[in-house]
XYZ file of C-alpha atoms in Angstrom:
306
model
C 10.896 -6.404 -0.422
C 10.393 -2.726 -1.026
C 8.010 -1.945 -3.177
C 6.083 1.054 -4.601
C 2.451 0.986 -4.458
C 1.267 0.442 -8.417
C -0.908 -1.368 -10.680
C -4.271 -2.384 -9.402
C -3.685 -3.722 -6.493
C -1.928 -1.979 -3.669
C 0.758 -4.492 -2.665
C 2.217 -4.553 1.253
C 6.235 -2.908 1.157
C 9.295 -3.392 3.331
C 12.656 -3.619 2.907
C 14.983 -6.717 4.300
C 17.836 -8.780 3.661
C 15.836 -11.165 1.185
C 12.630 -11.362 -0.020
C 10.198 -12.952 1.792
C 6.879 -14.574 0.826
C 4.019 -14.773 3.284
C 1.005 -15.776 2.097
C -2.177 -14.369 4.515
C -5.645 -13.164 4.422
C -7.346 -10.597 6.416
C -10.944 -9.884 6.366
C -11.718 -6.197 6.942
C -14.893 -5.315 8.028
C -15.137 -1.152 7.655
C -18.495 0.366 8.894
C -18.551 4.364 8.766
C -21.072 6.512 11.019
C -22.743 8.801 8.644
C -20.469 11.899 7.627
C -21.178 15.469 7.553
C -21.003 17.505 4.267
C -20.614 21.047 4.039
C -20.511 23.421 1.275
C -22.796 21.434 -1.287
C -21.090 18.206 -0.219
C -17.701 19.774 -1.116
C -16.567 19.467 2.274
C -17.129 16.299 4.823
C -16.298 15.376 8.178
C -16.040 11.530 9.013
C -15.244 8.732 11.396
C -14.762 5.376 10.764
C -14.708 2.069 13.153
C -12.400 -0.649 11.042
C -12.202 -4.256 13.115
C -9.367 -6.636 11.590
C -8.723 -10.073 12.349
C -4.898 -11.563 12.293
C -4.016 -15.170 11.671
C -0.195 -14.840 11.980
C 0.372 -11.194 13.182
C 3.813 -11.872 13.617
C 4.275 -14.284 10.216
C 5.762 -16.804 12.665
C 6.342 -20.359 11.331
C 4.373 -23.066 12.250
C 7.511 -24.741 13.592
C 7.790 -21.720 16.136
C 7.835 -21.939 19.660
C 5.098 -20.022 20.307
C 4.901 -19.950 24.011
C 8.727 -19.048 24.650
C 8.520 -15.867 22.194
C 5.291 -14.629 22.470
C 4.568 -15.504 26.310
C 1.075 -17.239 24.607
C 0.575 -20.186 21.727
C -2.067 -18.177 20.141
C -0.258 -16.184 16.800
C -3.424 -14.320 16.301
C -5.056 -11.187 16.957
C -7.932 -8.946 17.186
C -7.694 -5.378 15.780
C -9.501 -2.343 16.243
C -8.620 1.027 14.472
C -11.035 4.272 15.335
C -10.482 7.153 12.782
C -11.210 10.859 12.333
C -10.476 13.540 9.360
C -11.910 16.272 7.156
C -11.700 16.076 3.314
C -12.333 18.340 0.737
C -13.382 17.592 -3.174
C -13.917 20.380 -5.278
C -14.460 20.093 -8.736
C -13.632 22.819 -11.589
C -14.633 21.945 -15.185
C -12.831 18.872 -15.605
C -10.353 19.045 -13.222
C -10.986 17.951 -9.764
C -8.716 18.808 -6.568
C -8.740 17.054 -3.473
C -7.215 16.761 0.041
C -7.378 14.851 3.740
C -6.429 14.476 6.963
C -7.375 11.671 9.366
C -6.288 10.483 12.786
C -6.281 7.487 13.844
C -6.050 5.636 16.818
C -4.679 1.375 16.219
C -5.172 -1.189 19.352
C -4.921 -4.374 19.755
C -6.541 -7.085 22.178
C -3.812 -9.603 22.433
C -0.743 -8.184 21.988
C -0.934 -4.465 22.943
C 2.966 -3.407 22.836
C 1.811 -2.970 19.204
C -0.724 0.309 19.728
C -0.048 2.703 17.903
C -1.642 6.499 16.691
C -1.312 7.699 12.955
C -2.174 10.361 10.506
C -2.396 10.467 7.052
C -2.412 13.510 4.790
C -3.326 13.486 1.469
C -3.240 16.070 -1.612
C -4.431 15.494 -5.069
C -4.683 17.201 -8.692
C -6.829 14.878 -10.732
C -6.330 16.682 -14.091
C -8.088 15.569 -17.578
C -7.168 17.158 -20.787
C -9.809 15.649 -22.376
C -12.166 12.704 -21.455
C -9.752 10.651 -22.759
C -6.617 11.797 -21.312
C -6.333 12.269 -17.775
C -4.187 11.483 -14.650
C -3.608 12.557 -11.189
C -0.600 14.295 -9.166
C -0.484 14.211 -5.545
C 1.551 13.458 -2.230
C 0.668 11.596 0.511
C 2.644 11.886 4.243
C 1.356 8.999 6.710
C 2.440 6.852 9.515
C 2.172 3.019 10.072
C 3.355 -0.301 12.002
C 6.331 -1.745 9.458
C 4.815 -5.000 8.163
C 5.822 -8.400 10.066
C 6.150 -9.893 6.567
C 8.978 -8.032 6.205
C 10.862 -7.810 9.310
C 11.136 -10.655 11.074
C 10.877 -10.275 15.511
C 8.025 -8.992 17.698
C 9.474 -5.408 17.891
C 6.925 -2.626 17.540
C 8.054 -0.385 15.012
C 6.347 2.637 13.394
C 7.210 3.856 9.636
C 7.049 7.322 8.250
C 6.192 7.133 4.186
C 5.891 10.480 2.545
C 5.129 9.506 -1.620
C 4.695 12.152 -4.669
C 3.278 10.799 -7.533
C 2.497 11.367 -11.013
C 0.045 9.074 -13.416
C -1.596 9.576 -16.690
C -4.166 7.515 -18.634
C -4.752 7.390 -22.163
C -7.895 5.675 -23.596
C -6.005 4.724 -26.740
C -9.348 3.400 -28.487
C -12.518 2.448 -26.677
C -10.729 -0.918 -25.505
C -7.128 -0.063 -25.452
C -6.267 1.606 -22.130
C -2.129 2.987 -21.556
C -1.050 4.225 -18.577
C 2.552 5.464 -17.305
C 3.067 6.881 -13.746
C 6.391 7.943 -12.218
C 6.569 7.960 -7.853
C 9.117 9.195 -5.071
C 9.143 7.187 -1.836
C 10.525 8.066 1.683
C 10.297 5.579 4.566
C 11.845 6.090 8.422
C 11.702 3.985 10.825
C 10.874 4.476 14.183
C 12.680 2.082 15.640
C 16.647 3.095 15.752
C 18.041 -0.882 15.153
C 16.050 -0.628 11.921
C 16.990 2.572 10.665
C 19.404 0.972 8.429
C 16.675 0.274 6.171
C 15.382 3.602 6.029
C 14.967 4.129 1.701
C 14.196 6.748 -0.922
C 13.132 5.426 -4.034
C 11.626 6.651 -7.099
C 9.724 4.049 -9.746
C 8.463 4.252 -12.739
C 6.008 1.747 -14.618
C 4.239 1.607 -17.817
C 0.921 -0.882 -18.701
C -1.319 -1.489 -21.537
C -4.665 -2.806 -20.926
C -7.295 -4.480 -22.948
C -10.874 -3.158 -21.722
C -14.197 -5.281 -22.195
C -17.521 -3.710 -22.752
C -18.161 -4.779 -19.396
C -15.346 -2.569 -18.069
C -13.279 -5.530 -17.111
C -9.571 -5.217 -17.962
C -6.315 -7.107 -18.532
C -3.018 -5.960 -19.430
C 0.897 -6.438 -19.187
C 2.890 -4.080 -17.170
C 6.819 -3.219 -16.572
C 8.257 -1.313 -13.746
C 11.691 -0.156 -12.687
C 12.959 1.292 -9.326
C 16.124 2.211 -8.563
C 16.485 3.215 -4.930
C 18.717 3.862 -1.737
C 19.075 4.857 2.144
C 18.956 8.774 2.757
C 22.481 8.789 4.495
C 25.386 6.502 4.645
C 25.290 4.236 7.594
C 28.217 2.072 9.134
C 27.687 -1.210 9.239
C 30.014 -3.928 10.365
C 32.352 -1.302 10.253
C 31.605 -0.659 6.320
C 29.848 2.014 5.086
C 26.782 1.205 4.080
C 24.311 3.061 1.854
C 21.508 0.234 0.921
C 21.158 0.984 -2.774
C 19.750 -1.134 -5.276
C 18.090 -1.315 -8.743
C 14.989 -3.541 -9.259
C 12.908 -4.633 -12.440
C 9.579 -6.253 -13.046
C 7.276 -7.989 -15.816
C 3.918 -9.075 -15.092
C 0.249 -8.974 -15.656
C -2.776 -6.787 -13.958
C -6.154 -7.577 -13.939
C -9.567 -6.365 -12.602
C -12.949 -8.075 -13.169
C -16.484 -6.631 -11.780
C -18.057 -10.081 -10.630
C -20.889 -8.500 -9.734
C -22.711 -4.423 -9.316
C -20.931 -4.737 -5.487
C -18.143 -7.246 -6.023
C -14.945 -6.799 -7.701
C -11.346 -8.936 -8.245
C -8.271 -7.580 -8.292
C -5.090 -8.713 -9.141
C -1.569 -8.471 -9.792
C 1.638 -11.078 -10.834
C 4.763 -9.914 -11.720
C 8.411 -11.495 -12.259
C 10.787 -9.230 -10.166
C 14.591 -8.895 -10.126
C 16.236 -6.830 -7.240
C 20.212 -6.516 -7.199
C 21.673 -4.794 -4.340
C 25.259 -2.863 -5.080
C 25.907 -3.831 -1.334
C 25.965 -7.507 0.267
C 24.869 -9.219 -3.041
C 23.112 -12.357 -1.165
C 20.217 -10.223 -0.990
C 19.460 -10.020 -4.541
C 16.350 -11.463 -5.162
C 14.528 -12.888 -8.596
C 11.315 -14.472 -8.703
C 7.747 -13.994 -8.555
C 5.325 -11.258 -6.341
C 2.046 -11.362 -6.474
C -1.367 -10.836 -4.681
C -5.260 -10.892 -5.269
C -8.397 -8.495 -3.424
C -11.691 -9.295 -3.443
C -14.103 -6.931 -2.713
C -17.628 -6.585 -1.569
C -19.619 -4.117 -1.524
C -23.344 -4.703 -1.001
C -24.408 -1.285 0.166
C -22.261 2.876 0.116
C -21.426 2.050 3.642
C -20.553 -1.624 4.408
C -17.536 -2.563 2.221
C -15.440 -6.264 3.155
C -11.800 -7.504 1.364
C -9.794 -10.162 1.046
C -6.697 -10.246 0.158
C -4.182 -12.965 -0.457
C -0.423 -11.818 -1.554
């Protein structure tokens, strides 16, 4: 299912013919060599040394033949991802403005057809009007392997998102938080069999969010997307454009457990309706749940379950 990134919890996106839920959890270790500031810490060169392990890499079923489509019975995998960039942060008043580049380099120790080098960009205006009103606008361009949860095979296949986005939060009363954001997608596939699910979409989503003393939070949210391929494609000799219209209902939550571990989590009720090839339409539930630990500035592990 294609999805925008909202909410608290960043939520894996993809398009295909129906949804598909995978639960999985990956346990991220990230450890960062120290990184060089410049310019009264405005500006910083890093690197960072992520190792990922992958129950189900491919999502297969248990049922799967293992050995006849993966040459091995093993579905999992070790990952290693080596990074590089440069960011800047440079504050004025109370506005801040940001950006970042980093390269990185994506290899795997079982199944190696799936290497792959990336960059992301990233731009950023976080503005404040006051201390109580404030948001962000920014745009991201960034490269990554399309998620196996959504495309079923074995095929390597690298996606282009570029995203502009627009948020704004409003600290309604000291425990009354409302926020409304607006964002414009664009994913390409690599791969040319999959280009027929190449999308532009644009979202928008609105929550309200009861805040504890504590800084803990819980609040209802609703979203709508309407979205569509870039060009018309033929398809079974029919033209074929990929459009489709999808709402959502749910509830967002985050709760500091501890001073270095926090929960995260989102559930919504979704409703996707294709104009095209209407046995795609999808309603039903999404979900997904982070935990994360953070016992010192520069060891940081997650969980996640979606």
């Amino acid at each position: 299912m294609a999805s925008s990134d909202s909410g608290f919890l960043r939520r894996a996106t993809g398009l295909s013919g129906s949804l598909r839920l995978a639960a999985s959890i990956a346990i991220v270790l990230c450890a960062a060599t120290p990184a060089r500031a410049f310019y009264n810490d405005r500006l910083e060169l890093f690197f960072t040394e992520t190792a990922t392990w992958d129950s189900n890499v491919f999502r297969l079923p248990r049922a799967a033949d293992n050995q006849a489509t993966l040459g091995t019975t093993s579905r999992s995998d070790r990952i290693l991802t080596h990074g590089a960039g440069l960011s800047a942060d440079v504050p004025v008043s109370l506005q801040r403005f940001q950006a970042s580049y980093q390269r990185f380099w994506t290899r795997y120790n079982r199944f190696d057809h799936l290497n792959f080098d990336g960059d992301l960009w990233r731009a950023a205006w976080l503005w404040a009007v006051t201390r109580e009103f404030t948001g962000d606008i920014g745009y991201t361009d960034a490269t990554g392997l399309a998620s196996f949860a959504a495309f079923r095979g074995t095929t390597r296949d690298v996606i282009h998102t570029r995203q502009a986005y627009a948020t704004a939060n409003w600290q309604l009363t000291p425990r009354w938080l409302a926020y409304g954001g607006v964002n414009a997608t664009e994913r390409k596939h690599d791969d040319p069999t999959r280009r027929i699910h190449d999308v532009e979409a644009v979202s928008v989503e609105s929550r309200l969010s009861y805040v504890t003393p504590k800084e803990n939070r819980i609040g209802g949210a609703i979203r709508y997307e309407e979205g569509g391929a870039p060009e018309t494609r033929i398809f079974a000799g029919i033209p074929f454009d990929n459009g489709y219209r999808q709402w959502g209902i749910g509830v967002v939550g985050r709760w500091d457990i501890t001073a270095h571990s926090r929960l995260d989590g989102r559930a919504d009720y979704v409703r996707r309706e294709y104009d095209q090839f209407s046995e795609r339409d999808y309603s039903g539930p999404a979900w997904g749940v982070t935990y994360t630990w953070t016992p010192t500035p520069k060891f940081s592990m997650a969980t996640t379950v979606r």
